[in-house]
Coordinates of C-alpha atoms in Angstrom, one line a residue:
Chain A
X1 CA -8.9 14.4 8.6
X2 CA -12.6 14.7 8.5
X3 CA -14.3 14.4 11.9
X4 CA -16.4 11.4 12.3
X5 CA -18.9 13.6 14.0
X6 CA -19.6 17.3 14.0
X7 CA -18.7 19.0 17.3
X8 CA -22.3 20.0 17.9
X9 CA -23.3 16.3 17.9
X10 CA -20.5 15.5 20.3
X11 CA -21.4 18.3 22.6
X12 CA -25.0 17.3 22.9
X13 CA -24.2 13.6 23.5
X14 CA -21.4 14.1 26.0
X15 CA -23.3 13.0 29.0
X16 CA -25.6 10.5 27.2
X17 CA -23.7 7.7 25.6
X18 CA -26.7 5.5 25.5
X19 CA -26.3 4.9 21.8
X20 CA -22.9 3.3 22.4
X21 CA -24.4 1.0 25.1
X22 CA -27.3 0.0 22.9
X23 CA -25.0 -0.7 19.9
X24 CA -22.8 -2.8 22.2
X25 CA -25.7 -4.9 23.5
X26 CA -26.9 -5.4 19.9
X27 CA -23.4 -6.5 18.8
X28 CA -23.1 -9.0 21.7
X29 CA -26.5 -10.5 21.0
X30 CA -25.8 -10.8 17.2
X31 CA -22.5 -12.6 18.0
X32 CA -24.2 -14.8 20.6
X33 CA -26.9 -15.9 18.1
X34 CA -24.5 -15.8 15.1
X35 CA -23.0 -19.3 15.2
X36 CA -26.4 -20.9 15.1
X37 CA -27.2 -19.1 11.9
X38 CA -23.9 -18.8 10.0
X39 CA -20.8 -21.0 9.8
X40 CA -18.8 -20.6 13.0
X41 CA -15.5 -20.5 11.1
X42 CA -16.7 -17.6 9.0
X43 CA -17.7 -15.7 12.1
X44 CA -14.4 -16.5 13.9
X45 CA -12.5 -15.1 10.9
X46 CA -14.7 -12.0 10.8
X47 CA -14.2 -11.5 14.6
X48 CA -10.4 -11.8 14.2
X49 CA -10.4 -9.2 11.4
X50 CA -12.8 -7.0 13.4
X51 CA -10.3 -6.9 16.2
X52 CA -7.6 -6.2 13.7
X53 CA -9.6 -3.3 12.2
X54 CA -10.4 -1.9 15.6
X55 CA -6.7 -1.9 16.5
X56 CA -5.9 -0.3 13.2
X57 CA -8.6 2.3 13.7
X58 CA -7.0 3.2 17.1
X59 CA -4.0 4.5 15.1
X60 CA -5.6 5.9 11.9
X61 CA -8.9 7.1 13.3
X62 CA -7.9 8.5 16.6
X63 CA -4.2 9.2 16.1
X64 CA -4.5 10.3 12.4
X65 CA -1.5 8.1 11.5
X66 CA -2.1 6.2 8.3
X67 CA -0.1 3.0 8.4
X68 CA 0.1 0.9 5.2
X69 CA 2.1 -1.8 6.9
X70 CA -0.1 -3.4 9.6
X71 CA 0.1 -6.8 7.9
X72 CA 3.5 -6.9 9.5
X73 CA 2.1 -7.3 13.0
X74 CA -0.8 -9.4 12.1
X75 CA 1.3 -11.8 10.0
X76 CA 4.3 -12.1 12.3
X77 CA 2.2 -12.7 15.3
X78 CA 0.4 -15.5 13.5
X79 CA 3.7 -17.0 12.4
X80 CA 5.1 -17.0 16.0
X81 CA 1.9 -18.4 17.4
X82 CA 1.7 -21.1 14.8
X83 CA 5.3 -22.0 15.3
X84 CA 5.4 -22.1 19.1
X85 CA 2.1 -24.1 19.1
X86 CA 3.2 -26.6 16.5
X87 CA 7.0 -27.0 16.8
X88 CA 7.4 -26.4 20.5
X89 CA 4.0 -27.7 21.5
X90 CA 3.2 -24.7 23.6
X91 CA -0.4 -24.5 25.0
X92 CA -2.6 -22.0 23.1
X93 CA -2.6 -19.3 25.7
X94 CA 1.2 -19.2 25.8
X95 CA 1.4 -19.3 22.0
X96 CA -0.9 -16.4 21.7
X97 CA 1.1 -14.4 24.3
X98 CA 4.3 -15.2 22.4
X99 CA 2.7 -14.0 19.1
X100 CA 1.3 -10.9 20.6
X101 CA 4.6 -10.0 22.3
X102 CA 6.4 -10.4 19.0
X103 CA 4.0 -7.9 17.5
X104 CA 4.6 -5.5 20.4
X105 CA 8.4 -5.7 19.9
X106 CA 8.0 -5.2 16.1
X107 CA 5.7 -2.3 16.9
X108 CA 8.4 -0.6 19.0
X109 CA 11.0 -1.0 16.2
X110 CA 8.7 -0.1 13.3
X111 CA 6.9 2.6 15.2
X112 CA 10.2 4.1 16.4
X113 CA 11.4 4.4 12.8
X114 CA 8.1 5.5 11.2
X115 CA 7.1 8.3 13.5
X116 CA 10.3 10.1 12.6
X117 CA 8.4 11.3 9.5
X118 CA 4.9 12.6 9.1
X119 CA 1.9 12.2 6.8
X120 CA 2.5 10.4 3.6
X121 CA 6.1 9.5 4.5
X122 CA 4.7 7.7 7.5
X123 CA 2.5 5.6 5.2
X124 CA 5.4 4.8 2.8
X125 CA 7.8 3.9 5.6
X126 CA 5.3 1.5 7.3
X127 CA 4.6 -0.1 3.9
X128 CA 8.3 -0.5 3.1
X129 CA 9.1 -2.0 6.6
X130 CA 6.3 -4.5 6.3
X131 CA 7.5 -5.4 2.8
X132 CA 11.0 -6.0 4.2
X133 CA 9.6 -8.4 6.8
X134 CA 7.5 -10.1 4.1
X135 CA 10.8 -11.0 2.4
X136 CA 12.2 -12.2 5.7
X137 CA 9.2 -14.4 6.1
X138 CA 9.6 -15.7 2.5
X139 CA 13.2 -16.7 3.1
X140 CA 13.4 -17.7 6.8
X141 CA 13.4 -21.4 7.4
X142 CA 10.8 -21.5 10.3
X143 CA 8.0 -19.9 8.3
X144 CA 7.9 -22.7 5.8
X145 CA 8.2 -20.3 2.8
X146 CA 5.4 -20.7 0.3
X147 CA 3.7 -23.5 2.2
X148 CA 3.4 -21.6 5.5
X149 CA 3.0 -23.4 8.8
X150 CA 0.1 -25.9 8.3
X151 CA -1.8 -28.1 10.7
X152 CA -1.3 -26.0 13.8
X153 CA -2.8 -27.7 16.8
X154 CA -5.4 -25.7 18.7
X155 CA -4.6 -27.5 21.9
X156 CA -6.4 -27.2 25.2
X157 CA -6.9 -23.7 26.7
X158 CA -5.4 -23.6 30.2
X159 CA -5.5 -27.3 30.0
X160 CA -9.2 -27.3 30.5
X161 CA -11.1 -26.3 27.3
X162 CA -10.6 -28.4 24.2
X163 CA -10.3 -25.8 21.4
X164 CA -10.6 -28.4 18.6
X165 CA -14.3 -28.3 19.4
X166 CA -15.8 -25.6 17.1
X167 CA -18.1 -24.0 19.6
X168 CA -15.5 -23.8 22.4
X169 CA -13.2 -22.1 20.0
X170 CA -15.9 -19.7 18.9
X171 CA -16.6 -18.7 22.5
X172 CA -12.9 -18.2 23.1
X173 CA -12.5 -16.0 20.0
X174 CA -15.6 -14.0 21.0
X175 CA -14.3 -13.4 24.5
X176 CA -10.9 -12.3 23.2
X177 CA -12.5 -10.0 20.7
X178 CA -14.8 -8.4 23.3
X179 CA -11.9 -7.9 25.6
X180 CA -9.8 -6.3 22.9
X181 CA -12.8 -4.2 21.8
X182 CA -13.3 -2.9 25.4
X183 CA -9.6 -2.2 25.9
X184 CA -9.6 -0.1 22.7
X185 CA -12.8 1.7 23.8
X186 CA -11.1 2.4 27.2
X187 CA -8.0 3.7 25.5
X188 CA -9.9 6.1 23.2
X189 CA -11.8 7.6 26.2
X190 CA -8.8 7.9 28.5
X191 CA -6.8 11.1 29.0
X192 CA -4.3 9.4 26.7
X193 CA -6.9 9.1 24.0
X194 CA -7.9 12.7 24.3
X195 CA -4.3 13.8 23.7
X196 CA -4.1 11.4 20.7
X197 CA -7.2 13.1 19.2
X198 CA -5.6 16.5 19.9
X199 CA -2.5 15.3 17.9
X200 CA -4.8 14.2 15.1
X201 CA -6.5 17.6 14.9
X202 CA -3.5 19.8 15.4
X203 CA 0.0 18.5 16.2
X204 CA 1.9 21.8 16.5
X205 CA -0.7 23.1 18.9
X206 CA -0.5 20.0 21.0
X207 CA 3.3 20.3 21.2
X208 CA 2.9 23.9 22.2
X209 CA 0.6 22.8 25.0
X210 CA 3.5 20.9 26.4
X211 CA 2.8 17.3 25.2
X212 CA 5.6 15.2 23.9
X213 CA 3.6 14.1 20.9
X214 CA 6.3 11.7 19.6
X215 CA 6.0 9.7 22.7
X216 CA 2.2 9.6 22.5
X217 CA 2.3 8.5 18.9
X218 CA 4.8 5.8 19.6
X219 CA 2.6 4.4 22.5
X220 CA -0.4 4.5 20.2
X221 CA 1.5 2.7 17.5
X222 CA 2.7 0.0 19.9
X223 CA -0.8 -0.5 21.3
X224 CA -2.2 -0.8 17.9
X225 CA 0.5 -3.2 16.7
X226 CA 0.1 -5.4 19.9
X227 CA -3.7 -5.7 19.4
X228 CA -3.2 -6.4 15.7
X229 CA -0.8 -9.1 16.8
X230 CA -3.5 -10.5 19.1
X231 CA -5.9 -10.7 16.1
X232 CA -3.2 -12.4 14.0
X233 CA -2.5 -14.9 16.7
X234 CA -6.1 -15.8 17.1
X235 CA -6.5 -16.1 13.3
X236 CA -3.6 -18.6 13.2
X237 CA -5.3 -20.8 15.7
X238 CA -8.8 -20.5 14.0
X239 CA -7.4 -21.6 10.6
X240 CA -4.6 -23.7 12.1
X241 CA -2.4 -22.0 9.5
X242 CA 0.0 -19.1 9.2
X243 CA 1.0 -18.2 5.6
X244 CA 2.5 -15.5 3.5
X245 CA -0.9 -14.0 2.7
X246 CA -1.0 -12.8 6.3
X247 CA 2.2 -10.7 5.9
X248 CA 1.6 -9.5 2.4
X249 CA 0.8 -5.8 1.7
X250 CA -2.7 -6.8 0.4
X251 CA -3.5 -7.6 4.0
X252 CA -2.6 -4.1 5.0
X253 CA -4.9 -2.8 2.2
X254 CA -7.7 -5.1 3.4
X255 CA -7.7 -3.8 7.0
X256 CA -7.5 -0.2 5.7
X257 CA -10.5 -0.9 3.5
X258 CA -12.5 -2.4 6.5
X259 CA -11.8 0.7 8.6
X260 CA -12.5 3.2 5.9
X261 CA -15.7 1.5 4.8
X262 CA -17.0 1.2 8.4
X263 CA -15.9 4.7 9.4
X264 CA -12.6 6.1 10.5
X265 CA -12.7 7.2 14.1
X266 CA -15.9 5.5 15.0
X267 CA -16.2 2.8 17.7
X268 CA -18.2 0.3 15.8
X269 CA -17.3 1.2 12.2
X270 CA -14.3 -1.2 11.9
X271 CA -16.4 -4.1 13.2
X272 CA -19.1 -3.5 10.6
X273 CA -16.4 -2.9 7.9
X274 CA -14.6 -6.1 8.7
X275 CA -17.8 -8.2 8.5
X276 CA -18.7 -6.7 5.1
X277 CA -15.3 -7.1 3.6
X278 CA -14.9 -10.7 4.9
X279 CA -18.3 -11.6 3.6
X280 CA -17.5 -10.0 0.3
X281 CA -14.3 -11.9 0.0
X282 CA -16.1 -15.1 1.0
X283 CA -19.0 -14.9 -1.4
X284 CA -17.2 -13.2 -4.3
X285 CA -14.3 -15.7 -4.3
X286 CA -15.6 -17.5 -7.4
X287 CA -15.3 -14.3 -9.4
X288 CA -11.6 -14.3 -9.0
X289 CA -9.9 -11.0 -9.6
X290 CA -13.1 -9.0 -9.6
X291 CA -12.8 -8.9 -5.8
X292 CA -9.8 -6.7 -6.3
X293 CA -11.7 -4.4 -8.7
X294 CA -14.6 -4.1 -6.3
X295 CA -12.4 -3.5 -3.3
X296 CA -10.6 -0.7 -5.2
X297 CA -13.9 0.8 -6.3
X298 CA -15.1 0.8 -2.7
X299 CA -12.0 2.8 -1.8
X300 CA -12.7 5.3 -4.5
X301 CA -16.4 5.7 -3.7
X302 CA -15.7 6.0 0.1
X303 CA -13.1 8.7 -0.4
X304 CA -15.2 10.7 -2.9
X305 CA -18.7 10.3 -1.3
X306 CA -18.7 8.7 2.1
X307 CA -15.7 9.9 4.0
X308 CA -17.4 9.2 7.3
X309 CA -17.9 5.5 6.4
X310 CA -21.1 3.6 6.9
X311 CA -21.3 3.8 10.7
X312 CA -20.1 7.4 10.6
X313 CA -22.9 8.3 8.2
X314 CA -25.5 6.6 10.3
X315 CA -24.2 8.3 13.4
X316 CA -24.4 11.6 11.7
X317 CA -27.9 10.9 10.6
X318 CA -29.1 9.9 14.1
X319 CA -26.9 12.6 15.7
X320 CA -25.4 10.2 18.2
X321 CA -21.9 8.8 18.6
X322 CA -21.4 5.2 17.4
Chain B
X1 CA 38.3 -13.2 -17.5
X2 CA 39.6 -12.1 -14.1
X3 CA 38.4 -12.0 -10.5
X4 CA 37.6 -9.2 -8.1
X5 CA 37.4 -10.1 -4.4
X6 CA 37.1 -13.8 -5.5
X7 CA 34.1 -13.0 -7.7
X8 CA 34.4 -13.6 -11.5
X9 CA 34.4 -10.2 -13.3
X10 CA 31.5 -11.5 -15.6
X11 CA 29.3 -12.0 -12.6
X12 CA 30.3 -8.8 -10.9
X13 CA 29.8 -6.5 -13.9
X14 CA 26.7 -8.4 -15.0
X15 CA 25.0 -7.7 -11.7
X16 CA 26.3 -4.2 -11.7
X17 CA 24.6 -3.7 -15.1
X18 CA 21.4 -5.3 -13.8
X19 CA 21.6 -2.9 -10.8
X20 CA 22.0 0.1 -13.1
X21 CA 18.9 -1.1 -15.1
X22 CA 16.8 -1.4 -11.9
X23 CA 18.3 1.9 -10.9
X24 CA 17.0 3.5 -14.1
X25 CA 13.5 2.4 -13.3
X26 CA 13.8 3.5 -9.7
X27 CA 15.0 6.9 -10.9
X28 CA 12.3 7.4 -13.5
X29 CA 9.5 6.2 -11.1
X30 CA 10.7 8.2 -8.1
X31 CA 11.2 11.2 -10.4
X32 CA 7.5 11.0 -11.4
X33 CA 6.4 10.6 -7.8
X34 CA 8.5 13.6 -6.8
X35 CA 7.1 15.8 -9.6
X36 CA 3.5 14.8 -8.8
X37 CA 4.0 15.3 -5.0
X38 CA 5.5 18.7 -5.6
X39 CA 2.4 20.0 -7.3
X40 CA -0.5 17.9 -5.9
X41 CA 0.8 17.2 -2.5
X42 CA -0.2 13.6 -2.8
X43 CA 1.7 10.3 -3.1
X44 CA 0.5 8.7 -6.3
X45 CA -0.2 5.1 -5.2
X46 CA -1.5 4.3 -8.7
X47 CA 2.1 4.8 -10.1
X48 CA 2.9 1.1 -10.2
X49 CA -0.3 0.4 -12.1
X50 CA 0.5 3.2 -14.5
X51 CA 4.0 1.7 -15.1
X52 CA 2.3 -1.6 -15.8
X53 CA -0.2 0.2 -18.2
X54 CA 2.8 1.6 -20.1
X55 CA 4.2 -1.8 -20.7
X56 CA 0.8 -3.1 -21.7
X57 CA 0.3 -0.2 -24.1
X58 CA 3.5 -1.1 -25.8
X59 CA 2.4 -4.7 -26.0
X60 CA -1.0 -3.7 -27.5
X61 CA 0.5 -1.3 -30.0
X62 CA 2.7 -4.2 -31.3
X63 CA 0.4 -7.2 -31.1
X64 CA -3.0 -5.5 -31.3
X65 CA -5.8 -6.4 -29.0
X66 CA -9.2 -8.2 -29.1
X67 CA -12.5 -6.3 -28.9
X68 CA -15.5 -8.4 -28.0
X69 CA -18.6 -7.2 -30.0
X70 CA -22.2 -8.5 -29.7
X71 CA -23.9 -9.5 -32.9
X72 CA -26.6 -7.0 -33.9
X73 CA -29.2 -9.6 -34.8
X74 CA -32.3 -10.3 -32.8
X75 CA -31.2 -13.5 -31.3
X76 CA -31.3 -14.4 -27.6
X77 CA -28.9 -15.1 -26.0
X78 CA -26.8 -12.7 -27.9
X79 CA -23.7 -14.1 -29.6
X80 CA -20.4 -12.4 -29.5
X81 CA -17.5 -12.3 -31.9
X82 CA -14.1 -11.2 -31.0
X83 CA -12.5 -8.8 -33.4
X84 CA -8.8 -8.5 -33.5
X85 CA -7.6 -4.9 -34.0
X86 CA -4.0 -5.1 -35.0
X87 CA -1.9 -2.0 -35.2
X88 CA 1.6 -3.4 -35.4
X89 CA 3.4 -0.3 -34.2
X90 CA 7.0 -1.0 -33.3
X91 CA 8.8 -0.4 -30.0
X92 CA 9.9 3.0 -31.3
X93 CA 6.3 4.2 -31.7
X94 CA 5.4 2.7 -28.3
X95 CA 8.2 4.8 -26.8
X96 CA 6.3 7.9 -27.9
X97 CA 2.7 6.8 -28.0
X98 CA 2.4 4.8 -24.8
X99 CA 3.4 7.6 -22.5
X100 CA 1.0 9.9 -24.3
X101 CA -1.9 7.4 -24.1
X102 CA -1.3 6.5 -20.4
X103 CA -0.6 10.2 -19.7
X104 CA -4.1 11.1 -21.1
X105 CA -5.7 8.5 -18.7
X106 CA -3.8 10.3 -16.0
X107 CA -5.3 13.6 -17.0
X108 CA -8.7 12.0 -16.8
X109 CA -8.0 10.6 -13.4
X110 CA -6.9 14.0 -12.2
X111 CA -10.0 15.7 -13.6
X112 CA -12.5 13.1 -12.4
X113 CA -11.1 12.2 -9.0
X114 CA -8.1 14.0 -7.7
X115 CA -9.1 17.6 -8.2
X116 CA -12.0 17.1 -5.7
X117 CA -9.5 16.2 -3.0
X118 CA -7.4 19.4 -3.0
X119 CA -8.8 20.8 0.1
X120 CA -8.8 17.5 2.1
X121 CA -6.2 15.8 4.2
X122 CA -3.5 14.2 1.9
X123 CA -4.4 10.9 3.5
X124 CA -7.5 10.8 1.2
X125 CA -5.4 11.2 -1.9
X126 CA -3.4 8.2 -0.7
X127 CA -6.5 6.1 -0.2
X128 CA -8.0 7.1 -3.5
X129 CA -5.0 6.4 -5.6
X130 CA -4.4 3.1 -3.7
X131 CA -8.0 2.1 -4.6
X132 CA -7.5 3.1 -8.3
X133 CA -4.4 1.0 -8.4
X134 CA -6.3 -2.0 -7.2
X135 CA -9.0 -1.4 -9.8
X136 CA -6.6 -1.2 -12.6
X137 CA -4.5 -4.2 -11.5
X138 CA -7.7 -6.2 -11.0
X139 CA -9.0 -5.4 -14.4
X140 CA -5.8 -6.4 -16.1
X141 CA -5.5 -9.6 -14.1
X142 CA -9.1 -10.5 -15.2
X143 CA -8.2 -10.0 -18.8
X144 CA -4.7 -11.3 -19.0
X145 CA -4.2 -13.6 -16.0
X146 CA -1.2 -13.5 -13.7
X147 CA 1.4 -14.9 -16.2
X148 CA 3.5 -12.6 -18.2
X149 CA 3.5 -11.9 -21.9
X150 CA 6.8 -11.7 -23.6
X151 CA 7.7 -8.6 -25.6
X152 CA 10.6 -8.6 -28.1
X153 CA 13.2 -6.0 -28.0
X154 CA 13.4 -4.1 -31.3
X155 CA 15.7 -5.7 -34.0
X156 CA 18.1 -2.8 -34.0
X157 CA 18.8 -3.3 -30.3
X158 CA 19.1 -7.0 -30.2
X159 CA 22.4 -8.7 -29.7
X160 CA 25.2 -7.2 -27.7
X161 CA 28.9 -6.5 -27.7
X162 CA 31.8 -7.9 -25.9
X163 CA 33.6 -5.3 -23.8
X164 CA 36.5 -7.6 -22.9
X165 CA 35.6 -7.8 -19.2
X166 CA 31.9 -8.4 -19.8
X167 CA 29.2 -9.0 -22.3
X168 CA 26.9 -5.9 -22.8
X169 CA 23.5 -6.5 -24.3
X170 CA 22.6 -3.6 -26.5
X171 CA 19.1 -3.2 -25.3
X172 CA 20.2 -2.8 -21.6
X173 CA 22.8 -0.2 -22.5
X174 CA 20.0 1.7 -24.4
X175 CA 17.7 1.6 -21.3
X176 CA 20.4 3.1 -19.1
X177 CA 21.3 5.8 -21.6
X178 CA 17.7 6.7 -22.4
X179 CA 16.5 6.9 -18.8
X180 CA 19.5 8.9 -17.8
X181 CA 18.8 11.3 -20.6
X182 CA 15.1 11.6 -19.8
X183 CA 15.9 12.3 -16.1
X184 CA 18.4 15.0 -17.1
X185 CA 16.0 16.7 -19.5
X186 CA 13.2 16.6 -16.8
X187 CA 15.6 18.1 -14.3
X188 CA 16.7 20.8 -16.7
X189 CA 13.0 21.6 -17.7
X190 CA 12.0 22.0 -14.1
X191 CA 15.1 23.7 -12.6
X192 CA 16.4 25.7 -15.5
X193 CA 13.6 26.8 -17.8
X194 CA 10.9 29.5 -17.6
X195 CA 8.1 27.0 -17.6
X196 CA 9.8 25.1 -14.8
X197 CA 10.2 28.3 -12.7
X198 CA 6.4 28.9 -13.1
X199 CA 5.8 25.3 -11.9
X200 CA 8.1 25.7 -8.9
X201 CA 6.5 29.0 -8.0
X202 CA 3.1 27.4 -8.2
X203 CA 4.3 24.7 -5.8
X204 CA 5.5 27.3 -3.3
X205 CA 2.6 29.6 -3.4
X206 CA -0.3 28.6 -5.7
X207 CA -2.6 31.5 -4.7
X208 CA 0.0 34.2 -5.6
X209 CA 0.9 32.5 -8.9
X210 CA -2.8 32.4 -9.7
X211 CA -3.1 36.1 -9.0
X212 CA -0.4 36.7 -11.6
X213 CA -2.7 35.2 -14.2
X214 CA -1.4 31.7 -14.5
X215 CA -3.9 28.9 -14.7
X216 CA -2.7 26.9 -11.7
X217 CA -5.4 24.2 -11.8
X218 CA -4.4 23.4 -15.4
X219 CA -0.7 23.3 -14.4
X220 CA -1.6 20.8 -11.7
X221 CA -3.6 18.6 -14.1
X222 CA -0.8 18.6 -16.7
X223 CA 1.8 17.9 -14.0
X224 CA 0.0 14.8 -13.0
X225 CA -0.3 13.7 -16.6
X226 CA 3.4 14.3 -17.0
X227 CA 4.3 12.3 -13.9
X228 CA 2.1 9.4 -15.1
X229 CA 3.7 9.6 -18.6
X230 CA 7.1 9.1 -17.0
X231 CA 5.8 6.0 -15.2
X232 CA 4.4 4.7 -18.5
X233 CA 7.7 5.4 -20.3
X234 CA 9.5 3.3 -17.7
X235 CA 6.9 0.6 -18.3
X236 CA 7.7 0.6 -22.1
X237 CA 11.4 0.4 -21.4
X238 CA 10.8 -2.5 -18.9
X239 CA 8.6 -4.5 -21.3
X240 CA 11.5 -6.3 -23.2
X241 CA 13.5 -6.9 -20.0
X242 CA 10.8 -8.3 -17.7
X243 CA 7.6 -9.9 -19.0
X244 CA 4.6 -7.7 -19.4
X245 CA 2.4 -8.8 -16.5
X246 CA -0.5 -7.2 -14.5
X247 CA 1.4 -7.3 -11.2
X248 CA 4.7 -6.0 -12.5
X249 CA 4.1 -2.7 -10.9
X250 CA 2.8 -3.4 -7.4
X251 CA 5.9 -4.9 -5.9
X252 CA 8.2 -2.5 -7.7
X253 CA 6.4 0.6 -6.4
X254 CA 7.0 -0.4 -2.7
X255 CA 10.7 -0.4 -3.4
X256 CA 10.4 2.9 -5.1
X257 CA 8.6 4.3 -2.0
X258 CA 11.6 3.3 0.0
X259 CA 13.9 5.0 -2.5
X260 CA 11.8 8.2 -2.2
X261 CA 12.0 8.0 1.6
X262 CA 15.8 7.6 1.4
X263 CA 16.3 10.5 -1.1
X264 CA 13.6 12.8 0.2
X265 CA 11.3 14.4 -2.3
X266 CA 12.8 17.9 -1.8
X267 CA 15.0 17.7 -4.9
X268 CA 14.6 16.4 -8.4
X269 CA 18.3 15.7 -8.7
X270 CA 18.2 13.9 -5.4
X271 CA 15.5 11.6 -6.6
X272 CA 17.5 10.7 -9.7
X273 CA 20.8 10.1 -8.0
X274 CA 19.2 8.0 -5.2
X275 CA 17.4 5.9 -7.7
X276 CA 20.5 5.0 -9.7
X277 CA 22.7 4.6 -6.6
X278 CA 20.3 2.2 -4.8
X279 CA 20.0 0.1 -8.0
X280 CA 23.7 -0.3 -8.0
X281 CA 23.9 -1.1 -4.3
X282 CA 21.1 -3.7 -4.8
X283 CA 23.1 -5.2 -7.7
X284 CA 26.2 -5.5 -5.7
X285 CA 24.3 -7.1 -2.8
X286 CA 23.2 -9.8 -5.2
X287 CA 26.9 -10.6 -5.8
X288 CA 28.2 -10.5 -2.3
X289 CA 25.3 -11.5 -0.1
X290 CA 22.4 -12.7 -2.3
X291 CA 20.1 -13.5 0.6
X292 CA 19.8 -9.8 1.5
X293 CA 19.2 -8.5 -2.1
X294 CA 15.5 -8.2 -1.6
X295 CA 15.7 -6.3 1.6
X296 CA 18.9 -4.2 1.3
X297 CA 17.0 -1.1 0.2
X298 CA 14.6 -1.3 3.1
X299 CA 17.5 -1.7 5.5
X300 CA 19.2 1.3 4.1
X301 CA 15.9 3.2 4.5
X302 CA 15.8 2.3 8.2
X303 CA 19.4 3.5 8.7
X304 CA 18.8 6.7 6.8
X305 CA 15.7 7.4 9.0
X306 CA 17.8 6.9 12.1
X307 CA 20.6 9.2 10.9
X308 CA 18.9 11.8 8.7
X309 CA 15.1 11.5 9.2
X310 CA 14.4 14.1 6.4
X311 CA 16.2 11.9 3.8
X312 CA 19.5 12.4 2.1
X313 CA 18.4 15.3 -0.1
X314 CA 15.3 16.4 1.8
X315 CA 14.5 19.6 3.7
X316 CA 13.1 19.3 7.2
X317 CA 9.5 20.5 6.9

């Protein structure tokens, strides 16, 4: 895997991470002003997907594990959240916890199976497992089949905040996104994260240094699945809907595209990528299947010309980590 | 008419036949994937789209296609006429021409895109072929919508025969026989001929084989073209059974990936056997427990991963 940054850049910036701080402040300001400029629903969708892409990036960008099945965690968390909130009348915070926990459990099972093989097999296994769960979702009673679960109540958060109010919901989504983002940043920069990067660079050498790499990969997989689930749970509440689209393999392709376009293994890349892809899907929707063609073309161009992604290229240009 | 385990023999053998048909496609497609993986060390995510292109090539060869041309008069806005180019080549021609045509597009893809990825992480090959698959599927969906176009089986293969215990449509019998033959010939060519031994040597140690004076990059290009042609051939064979539709490949290819994980890509014969066997198992599941028929192959994959992580015929890397 190509490094997001050359080692020389990393070495120079080791003690000055000012660029990350500046970028974070800019991001928070943009999101604070955002709902007064753009539709809040659009921003909330983009934030959910940004969290999804960041969680995905934790696995592919830092662990070097290319999963083609992350729709599994996103989609099933959104189903469970929608179902518990609607059919059992759970409050939003509990419904979200239930959805996220489901994703974590699925992450343990899918991750446990998938890390038994490396490289491209890993990609094929995750894709196949997620397709299996897609068929379960299609046939199971509680998911509502083709209709999905519609009209999910947003409820009152902790019994205090009425989430049916658009701005309250926006603040809630933003807080959850920022929390998830910081958790991921913390993971990347922890000793655990360093071992993960070592596995990405050279797994046999990491094993020879005495690390049980399988265990690290599994933990990374479960963390990524859990945070993807959190994103899916939030998405279900934002749109008050959980449907087959969320578990379909095209969703796994979308999150892959966001991460690749923004920059694999960069901190802010997935956020930028998510906003671009969501905006594209939003504004190009009238052109029907051309969205598919354009997305495919972006994959091809990114792989051939911009393997660092947009944020990765900027970081390389400015010689700072982003 | 008799019953087996309380299932009418017609239903049982009917599903078994359908399973063998699906198995033929699994075998042909996983064979192509294995051949490509052997030489290029990438998983060809475009495979499903190329299978679909094979079916469409057969459709175009038979029914012709429309070309939209602008009028060369100085009017604005320009007017367009659609010209129908009819070729009217039968199924038999398609069986030969479609794999060649789609195979050539494969050669172009290898030359334009894939050859630049040789020194990179295999992950990038995965991403690039995935993107190409999306582009191709999107283009076809733009032009032909999501609904399928029917494609008639050739007259010589229409109808069927009564075997006493079941009715056997001629075309389906032909598909099973032909795909089995193609698989065997491919296996023989790779494992038992001089050309095949060069290929296998180039897989093991490309630098050394190059030093012996073989043009390894050209072998790689042609191998990719051949793998793609196999997918297109499967597409032509599938055209009369399923409708010709832009998304016919994308769901199928995921099942084929599971087949490849189960069989392991270490052996050509393994890929063929696993393909047919899983088709039959899927068919039987449709009879005895229809709810699980979509998922049975994935469940088997999970079990195989627990017991034999390298796959049934795979070698531990």
